[in-house]
mmCIF file of C-alpha atoms in Angstrom:
data_model
loop_
_atom_site.group_PDB
_atom_site.id
_atom_site.type_symbol
_atom_site.label_atom_id
_atom_site.label_comp_id
_atom_site.label_asym_id
_atom_site.label_seq_id
_atom_site.Cartn_x
_atom_site.Cartn_y
_atom_site.Cartn_z
ATOM 1 C CA GLU A 1 211.585 75.349 1.001
ATOM 2 C CA GLY A 2 213.238 74.974 -2.382
ATOM 3 C CA ILE A 3 216.707 75.023 -0.858
ATOM 4 C CA GLY A 4 215.788 72.419 1.726
ATOM 5 C CA ASP A 5 217.761 74.216 4.431
ATOM 6 C CA PRO A 6 215.810 75.104 7.583
ATOM 7 C CA TYR A 7 218.420 77.752 8.465
ATOM 8 C CA SER A 8 218.084 79.745 5.245
ATOM 9 C CA VAL A 9 215.632 82.582 5.834
ATOM 10 C CA TYR A 10 213.848 85.287 3.836
ATOM 11 C CA TYR A 11 213.478 88.557 5.769
ATOM 12 C CA THR A 12 211.015 91.341 5.063
ATOM 13 C CA LYS A 13 212.363 94.886 5.372
ATOM 14 C CA GLU A 14 211.061 95.183 8.942
ATOM 15 C CA GLU A 15 212.432 91.764 9.929
ATOM 16 C CA TYR A 16 215.820 92.605 8.407
ATOM 17 C CA GLU A 17 215.971 95.890 10.327
ATOM 18 C CA ASP A 18 215.213 93.996 13.542
ATOM 19 C CA LEU A 19 217.891 91.414 12.706
ATOM 20 C CA SER A 20 220.423 94.205 12.127
ATOM 21 C CA ILE A 21 219.713 95.556 15.611
ATOM 22 C CA LYS A 22 220.247 92.117 17.131
ATOM 23 C CA THR A 23 223.558 91.504 15.337
ATOM 24 C CA THR A 24 225.027 94.972 15.827
ATOM 25 C CA GLY A 25 223.523 95.493 19.273
ATOM 26 C CA THR A 26 222.900 99.154 18.424
ATOM 27 C CA TYR A 27 219.827 101.153 17.406
ATOM 28 C CA TYR A 28 218.242 104.582 17.813
ATOM 29 C CA GLY A 29 215.814 104.246 20.679
ATOM 30 C CA ILE A 30 215.420 104.690 24.433
ATOM 31 C CA GLY A 31 217.176 101.647 25.920
ATOM 32 C CA ALA A 32 214.347 99.703 27.537
ATOM 33 C CA GLY A 33 213.369 96.068 27.195
ATOM 34 C CA LEU A 34 209.633 95.415 26.837
ATOM 35 C CA ARG A 35 207.353 92.384 27.128
ATOM 36 C CA GLN A 36 203.727 91.931 26.116
ATOM 37 C CA ASP A 37 201.038 89.733 27.636
ATOM 38 C CA PRO A 38 199.665 87.717 24.689
ATOM 39 C CA LYS A 39 196.157 87.655 26.182
ATOM 40 C CA THR A 40 195.663 91.216 27.417
ATOM 41 C CA MET A 41 198.265 92.828 25.069
ATOM 42 C CA GLN A 42 199.507 94.828 28.064
ATOM 43 C CA VAL A 43 203.064 96.080 27.525
ATOM 44 C CA THR A 44 205.421 96.192 30.495
ATOM 45 C CA VAL A 45 208.999 97.396 30.931
ATOM 46 C CA ASN A 46 211.047 94.326 31.924
ATOM 47 C CA LYS A 47 214.487 95.961 31.818
ATOM 48 C CA VAL A 48 215.959 99.460 31.852
ATOM 49 C CA TYR A 49 219.535 99.502 30.567
ATOM 50 C CA LYS A 50 222.117 101.588 32.397
ATOM 51 C CA GLY A 51 223.236 104.878 30.917
ATOM 52 C CA THR A 52 220.344 105.085 28.453
ATOM 53 C CA PRO A 53 217.615 107.704 27.873
ATOM 54 C CA ALA A 54 215.088 105.357 29.499
ATOM 55 C CA GLU A 55 217.076 105.341 32.755
ATOM 56 C CA GLU A 56 217.768 109.072 32.625
ATOM 57 C CA SER A 57 214.082 109.914 32.121
ATOM 58 C CA GLY A 58 213.046 107.892 35.170
ATOM 59 C CA LEU A 59 211.422 104.819 33.620
ATOM 60 C CA LEU A 60 211.480 101.805 35.949
ATOM 61 C CA LYS A 61 211.189 98.048 35.606
ATOM 62 C CA ASP A 62 207.543 96.898 35.765
ATOM 63 C CA ASP A 63 206.167 100.231 34.506
ATOM 64 C CA VAL A 64 203.119 99.536 32.297
ATOM 65 C CA ILE A 65 203.182 101.360 28.950
ATOM 66 C CA LEU A 66 199.754 102.858 28.291
ATOM 67 C CA TYR A 67 200.431 105.089 25.280
ATOM 68 C CA VAL A 68 203.300 105.650 22.835
ATOM 69 C CA ASP A 69 202.634 109.185 21.584
ATOM 70 C CA ASP A 70 198.913 108.848 20.745
ATOM 71 C CA ILE A 71 198.995 105.079 20.145
ATOM 72 C CA ASP A 72 197.250 102.794 22.628
ATOM 73 C CA ALA A 73 199.964 100.289 23.566
ATOM 74 C CA THR A 74 197.464 97.411 23.626
ATOM 75 C CA SER A 75 196.261 98.132 20.068
ATOM 76 C CA MET A 76 199.112 96.365 18.257
ATOM 77 C CA GLU A 77 201.727 93.638 18.562
ATOM 78 C CA LEU A 78 204.885 94.531 20.425
ATOM 79 C CA SER A 79 207.127 94.282 17.347
ATOM 80 C CA LYS A 80 205.081 97.003 15.615
ATOM 81 C CA LEU A 81 204.776 99.142 18.741
ATOM 82 C CA VAL A 82 208.564 99.112 19.162
ATOM 83 C CA LEU A 83 208.959 100.623 15.691
ATOM 84 C CA ASN A 84 207.046 103.668 16.993
ATOM 85 C CA ILE A 85 209.314 103.948 20.030
ATOM 86 C CA ARG A 86 212.451 103.854 17.895
ATOM 87 C CA GLY A 87 213.137 106.698 15.495
ATOM 88 C CA GLU A 88 215.613 109.312 14.355
ATOM 89 C CA GLU A 89 218.393 110.261 16.740
ATOM 90 C CA GLY A 90 217.637 113.421 18.701
ATOM 91 C CA THR A 91 213.858 113.163 18.369
ATOM 92 C CA SER A 92 211.630 112.324 21.340
ATOM 93 C CA VAL A 93 208.859 109.845 22.033
ATOM 94 C CA HIS A 94 206.072 110.646 24.508
ATOM 95 C CA LEU A 95 205.250 107.754 26.852
ATOM 96 C CA LYS A 96 202.305 107.516 29.213
ATOM 97 C CA ILE A 97 202.808 104.826 31.861
ATOM 98 C CA TYR A 98 201.165 103.373 34.938
ATOM 99 C CA ARG A 99 203.403 102.627 37.937
ATOM 100 C CA GLU A 100 201.713 100.016 40.096
ATOM 101 C CA SER A 101 204.125 100.425 43.031
ATOM 102 C CA THR A 102 202.897 103.979 43.612
ATOM 103 C CA ALA A 103 199.529 103.770 41.821
ATOM 104 C CA GLU A 104 200.606 106.726 39.630
ATOM 105 C CA THR A 105 200.001 107.536 36.002
ATOM 106 C CA LEU A 106 203.076 109.336 34.690
ATOM 107 C CA GLU A 107 204.188 110.861 31.398
ATOM 108 C CA PHE A 108 207.700 111.070 29.967
ATOM 109 C CA ASP A 109 209.296 112.658 26.921
ATOM 110 C CA VAL A 110 212.232 110.377 26.175
ATOM 111 C CA GLU A 111 214.938 111.362 23.711
ATOM 112 C CA ARG A 112 215.953 108.767 21.135
ATOM 113 C CA ARG A 113 219.683 108.158 21.045
ATOM 114 C CA ASN A 114 222.173 105.634 19.717
ATOM 115 C CA VAL A 115 221.816 102.769 22.191
ATOM 116 C CA GLU A 116 224.269 99.895 22.500
ATOM 117 C CA LEU A 117 222.647 96.899 24.131
ATOM 118 C CA PRO A 118 224.870 94.965 26.538
ATOM 119 C CA SER A 119 225.466 91.326 25.584
ATOM 120 C CA VAL A 120 227.953 90.718 28.400
ATOM 121 C CA SER A 121 227.409 90.873 32.154
ATOM 122 C CA SER A 122 229.953 90.061 34.843
ATOM 123 C CA LYS A 123 230.489 89.880 38.587
ATOM 124 C CA MET A 124 233.004 88.686 41.148
ATOM 125 C CA LEU A 125 231.870 85.710 43.203
ATOM 126 C CA GLU A 126 233.147 84.457 46.553
ATOM 127 C CA ASP A 127 236.787 83.357 46.769
ATOM 128 C CA ASN A 128 237.665 85.666 43.860
ATOM 129 C CA MET A 129 235.941 83.535 41.237
ATOM 130 C CA GLY A 130 234.902 85.574 38.220
ATOM 131 C CA TYR A 131 231.661 85.127 36.280
ATOM 132 C CA ILE A 132 230.949 86.396 32.746
ATOM 133 C CA GLN A 133 227.693 85.734 30.924
ATOM 134 C CA ILE A 134 227.509 86.197 27.144
ATOM 135 C CA THR A 135 223.886 86.334 25.943
ATOM 136 C CA GLU A 136 224.710 86.736 22.229
ATOM 137 C CA PHE A 137 227.752 87.385 20.040
ATOM 138 C CA GLN A 138 227.100 90.858 18.640
ATOM 139 C CA LYS A 139 229.292 93.544 17.100
ATOM 140 C CA GLY A 140 230.232 95.038 20.476
ATOM 141 C CA THR A 141 230.421 91.775 22.438
ATOM 142 C CA ALA A 142 234.198 91.277 22.192
ATOM 143 C CA LYS A 143 234.816 94.818 23.444
ATOM 144 C CA GLN A 144 232.390 94.290 26.338
ATOM 145 C CA PHE A 145 234.015 90.937 27.158
ATOM 146 C CA LYS A 146 237.518 92.424 27.247
ATOM 147 C CA LYS A 147 236.336 95.232 29.523
ATOM 148 C CA ALA A 148 234.691 92.754 31.912
ATOM 149 C CA LEU A 149 237.722 90.451 31.868
ATOM 150 C CA THR A 150 240.145 93.314 32.537
ATOM 151 C CA LYS A 151 238.108 94.514 35.531
ATOM 152 C CA LEU A 152 237.864 91.013 37.018
ATOM 153 C CA GLU A 153 241.620 90.495 36.601
ATOM 154 C CA LYS A 154 242.315 93.875 38.195
ATOM 155 C CA ASP A 155 240.104 92.878 41.143
ATOM 156 C CA GLY A 156 242.169 89.731 41.722
ATOM 157 C CA MET A 157 240.239 87.024 39.878
ATOM 158 C CA LYS A 158 241.653 83.509 40.388
ATOM 159 C CA GLY A 159 239.294 81.500 38.196
ATOM 160 C CA LEU A 160 236.567 82.233 35.625
ATOM 161 C CA ILE A 161 233.142 80.852 34.717
ATOM 162 C CA VAL A 162 231.907 81.804 31.224
ATOM 163 C CA ASP A 163 228.167 81.222 30.794
ATOM 164 C CA VAL A 164 226.906 80.717 27.223
ATOM 165 C CA ARG A 165 223.718 78.872 28.130
ATOM 166 C CA SER A 166 220.750 79.873 25.947
ATOM 167 C CA ASN A 167 223.135 81.865 23.743
ATOM 168 C CA PRO A 168 221.841 81.382 20.163
ATOM 169 C CA GLY A 169 225.100 82.489 18.527
ATOM 170 C CA GLY A 170 225.727 85.566 16.426
ATOM 171 C CA LEU A 171 228.752 87.027 14.685
ATOM 172 C CA LEU A 172 231.707 84.799 13.863
ATOM 173 C CA SER A 173 234.083 87.751 14.176
ATOM 174 C CA ALA A 174 232.983 88.393 17.769
ATOM 175 C CA VAL A 175 233.603 84.867 19.022
ATOM 176 C CA VAL A 176 236.977 84.666 17.246
ATOM 177 C CA GLU A 177 238.089 87.908 18.908
ATOM 178 C CA ILE A 178 237.070 86.592 22.337
ATOM 179 C CA LEU A 179 238.829 83.255 21.778
ATOM 180 C CA ASP A 180 241.957 85.190 20.817
ATOM 181 C CA GLU A 181 241.925 86.674 24.329
ATOM 182 C CA ILE A 182 241.731 83.248 25.955
ATOM 183 C CA LEU A 183 243.599 80.706 23.810
ATOM 184 C CA PRO A 184 247.307 80.354 22.919
ATOM 185 C CA GLU A 185 248.646 80.656 19.374
ATOM 186 C CA GLY A 186 246.900 78.443 16.843
ATOM 187 C CA ILE A 187 243.726 77.830 14.841
ATOM 188 C CA VAL A 188 240.514 78.490 16.811
ATOM 189 C CA LEU A 189 238.270 77.231 13.987
ATOM 190 C CA TYR A 190 238.198 76.854 10.222
ATOM 191 C CA THR A 191 235.457 76.944 7.598
ATOM 192 C CA GLU A 192 234.979 75.144 4.276
ATOM 193 C CA ASP A 193 232.536 76.014 1.496
ATOM 194 C CA LYS A 194 231.006 73.563 -0.986
ATOM 195 C CA TYR A 195 234.021 73.969 -3.298
ATOM 196 C CA GLY A 196 236.430 72.928 -0.548
ATOM 197 C CA ASN A 197 237.820 76.420 -0.025
ATOM 198 C CA ARG A 198 239.167 76.603 3.514
ATOM 199 C CA GLN A 199 239.510 79.687 5.695
ATOM 200 C CA GLU A 200 241.329 79.541 9.006
ATOM 201 C CA TYR A 201 240.783 81.786 12.029
ATOM 202 C CA LYS A 202 243.704 82.048 14.422
ATOM 203 C CA SER A 203 244.703 83.220 17.883
ATOM 204 C CA ASP A 204 247.990 84.886 18.765
ATOM 205 C CA ALA A 205 250.373 83.743 21.503
ATOM 206 C CA SER A 206 248.942 85.859 24.333
ATOM 207 C CA CYS A 207 246.434 83.967 26.474
ATOM 208 C CA VAL A 208 244.995 83.760 29.986
ATOM 209 C CA ASP A 209 246.619 81.663 32.717
ATOM 210 C CA PHE A 210 243.748 80.963 35.114
ATOM 211 C CA PRO A 211 241.279 78.034 35.254
ATOM 212 C CA ILE A 212 238.134 78.368 33.130
ATOM 213 C CA VAL A 213 234.782 76.590 33.263
ATOM 214 C CA VAL A 214 232.232 77.059 30.448
ATOM 215 C CA LEU A 215 228.514 76.579 31.115
ATOM 216 C CA VAL A 216 226.585 75.154 28.130
ATOM 217 C CA ASP A 217 223.096 73.808 27.520
ATOM 218 C CA GLU A 218 220.824 72.542 24.751
ATOM 219 C CA ASN A 219 220.210 76.125 23.589
ATOM 220 C CA SER A 220 223.901 77.008 23.210
ATOM 221 C CA ALA A 221 224.169 77.199 19.426
ATOM 222 C CA SER A 222 226.355 78.288 16.525
ATOM 223 C CA ALA A 223 228.910 80.859 17.775
ATOM 224 C CA SER A 224 228.420 79.536 21.311
ATOM 225 C CA GLU A 225 229.461 76.121 20.046
ATOM 226 C CA ILE A 226 232.469 77.626 18.278
ATOM 227 C CA PHE A 227 233.476 79.045 21.647
ATOM 228 C CA ALA A 228 232.841 75.847 23.621
ATOM 229 C CA GLY A 229 234.388 73.612 20.957
ATOM 230 C CA ALA A 230 237.621 75.587 20.803
ATOM 231 C CA ILE A 231 237.953 75.687 24.601
ATOM 232 C CA LYS A 232 237.406 71.923 24.732
ATOM 233 C CA ASP A 233 239.828 71.103 21.888
ATOM 234 C CA TYR A 234 242.599 73.194 23.440
ATOM 235 C CA LYS A 235 241.838 71.731 26.886
ATOM 236 C CA ALA A 236 241.751 75.343 28.047
ATOM 237 C CA GLY A 237 238.734 74.807 30.256
ATOM 238 C CA THR A 238 236.044 72.429 31.453
ATOM 239 C CA LEU A 239 232.559 72.306 29.897
ATOM 240 C CA VAL A 240 229.706 71.866 32.386
ATOM 241 C CA GLY A 241 226.016 71.355 31.555
ATOM 242 C CA VAL A 242 224.311 69.357 28.803
ATOM 243 C CA LYS A 243 224.986 68.713 25.114
ATOM 244 C CA THR A 244 224.795 71.816 22.927
ATOM 245 C CA PHE A 245 222.288 72.467 20.129
ATOM 246 C CA GLY A 246 224.348 71.322 17.132
ATOM 247 C CA LYS A 247 224.343 74.138 14.572
ATOM 248 C CA ASP A 248 227.669 73.977 12.764
ATOM 249 C CA ILE A 249 227.171 76.188 9.700
ATOM 250 C CA VAL A 250 228.215 79.623 8.480
ATOM 251 C CA GLN A 251 225.519 81.884 7.082
ATOM 252 C CA SER A 252 225.781 84.987 4.942
ATOM 253 C CA ILE A 253 223.200 87.748 4.574
ATOM 254 C CA TYR A 254 222.440 89.263 1.186
ATOM 255 C CA PRO A 255 220.446 92.537 1.285
ATOM 256 C CA LEU A 256 217.982 93.033 -1.608
ATOM 257 C CA GLU A 257 217.138 96.242 -3.423
ATOM 258 C CA ASP A 258 213.745 96.706 -1.749
ATOM 259 C CA GLY A 259 215.158 96.455 1.775
ATOM 260 C CA ASP A 260 214.365 92.761 2.215
ATOM 261 C CA ALA A 261 217.188 90.249 2.672
ATOM 262 C CA LEU A 262 218.180 86.602 2.358
ATOM 263 C CA LYS A 263 220.193 84.634 4.898
ATOM 264 C CA ILE A 264 221.793 81.624 3.224
ATOM 265 C CA THR A 265 224.063 78.864 4.474
ATOM 266 C CA THR A 266 227.410 79.308 2.708
ATOM 267 C CA ALA A 267 229.915 77.109 4.563
ATOM 268 C CA LYS A 268 230.522 74.570 7.325
ATOM 269 C CA TYR A 269 232.730 75.316 10.292
ATOM 270 C CA TYR A 270 234.997 72.929 12.131
ATOM 271 C CA THR A 271 236.482 73.019 15.611
ATOM 272 C CA PRO A 272 240.303 73.262 15.858
ATOM 273 C CA SER A 273 240.659 69.456 15.928
ATOM 274 C CA GLY A 274 238.456 69.092 12.823
ATOM 275 C CA ASN A 275 235.140 68.159 14.442
ATOM 276 C CA TYR A 276 231.979 68.949 12.471
ATOM 277 C CA ILE A 277 229.224 68.945 15.078
ATOM 278 C CA HIS A 278 226.191 70.004 12.995
ATOM 279 C CA GLY A 279 223.181 68.003 14.160
ATOM 280 C CA VAL A 280 225.349 66.389 16.825
ATOM 281 C CA GLY A 281 226.306 69.079 19.326
ATOM 282 C CA ILE A 282 229.189 69.207 21.790
ATOM 283 C CA GLU A 283 229.210 66.942 24.816
ATOM 284 C CA PRO A 284 230.159 68.627 28.111
ATOM 285 C CA ASP A 285 233.062 67.307 30.160
ATOM 286 C CA ILE A 286 230.733 67.154 33.164
ATOM 287 C CA GLU A 287 227.056 66.531 32.447
ATOM 288 C CA VAL A 288 224.621 68.309 34.751
ATOM 289 C CA VAL A 289 220.924 68.404 33.904
ATOM 290 C CA LEU A 290 219.267 71.569 35.183
ATOM 291 C CA ASP A 291 216.836 71.043 38.075
ATOM 292 C CA THR A 292 213.294 71.350 36.784
ATOM 293 C CA ASP A 293 211.916 72.832 39.991
ATOM 294 C CA GLY A 294 213.820 76.045 39.287
ATOM 295 C CA LYS A 295 214.716 76.589 42.915
ATOM 296 C CA LYS A 296 218.453 76.396 42.344
ATOM 297 C CA ASP A 297 220.868 76.557 39.451
ATOM 298 C CA ASN A 298 222.677 73.263 39.992
ATOM 299 C CA GLN A 299 224.634 73.680 36.734
ATOM 300 C CA PHE A 300 226.102 76.932 38.015
ATOM 301 C CA GLU A 301 226.793 75.399 41.423
ATOM 302 C CA GLU A 302 228.729 72.553 39.796
ATOM 303 C CA ALA A 303 230.671 75.015 37.625
ATOM 304 C CA LEU A 304 231.587 77.003 40.730
ATOM 305 C CA ARG A 305 232.703 73.820 42.522
ATOM 306 C CA VAL A 306 234.869 72.780 39.564
ATOM 307 C CA VAL A 307 236.560 76.144 39.087
ATOM 308 C CA ARG A 308 237.317 76.402 42.819
ATOM 309 C CA GLN A 309 238.826 72.915 42.727
ATOM 310 C CA LYS A 310 240.975 73.818 39.723
ATOM 311 C CA VAL A 311 242.212 76.995 41.418
ATOM 312 C CA LYS A 312 243.241 74.988 44.487
ATOM 313 C CA GLN A 313 245.100 72.502 42.281
ATOM 314 C CA GLU A 314 246.909 75.353 40.525
ATOM 315 C CA GLU A 315 247.889 76.921 43.838
ATOM 316 C CA LYS A 316 249.347 73.609 45.054
ATOM 317 C CA ARG A 317 251.477 73.302 41.912
ATOM 318 C CA LYS A 318 252.851 76.783 42.464
#
């Protein structure tokens, strides 16, 4: 409140530990996503990540967590319950679950291991159009993106849709590394602190040579806007969706002696052409408001139409 910056945050030790998991994408746990009903406090598995102890033990999506060791899962908030599921590597947590599909009550001893959460998913669409979704820019995101991109290229991808809708941002280093894969040689963004000190982030000469469409929305923020802004400035792709959130600042985290931490705004960032979009956002090249009925993803459909059209234009030139 004293700083007057809504993006500067004080974290307790527990909150800082949770933040560290989100930014690194790694933790010692079982590899399952959980949700909690705010009224009944019932905890349900909403995702089981591939190659994790949760998958190996036999946990399934929609399993209801009844007990974590001897703790009633409905007796506390999910954030506190999760702390009891995580723990030291090599130790185990005992889970008692109810599986509605078979009306069974089952018990599992699940080993805690170093789990890397995926922040990138990909698939090949019809007509060899590639699709990559980035949910957050974490420590391992660039590596995951390169792996997905390499596989799509190997499978004969002709055009690519990159989806950063509802991506709140994340690590500056991750988005710069991804932009380096896509853009030609030059500045992908630069930052300036309150003293006018400027730091430039650059891409090398190697770049992709296929059409790109980037999906953005009102919840694409921070690092997502760095990504979209650089693509737009270089005219390396077409932005489809609605105007982005408008968070154009660099923040630094300062750990404190007692395990708490401060996140403070330390600089502004600018797109390659010098645009400062804080509080303004980035306008898409093609505006498409998402259908409210939820029956179809018309933003995605437009992105697919555009990338197909661009591929056809490229093929005619060749």
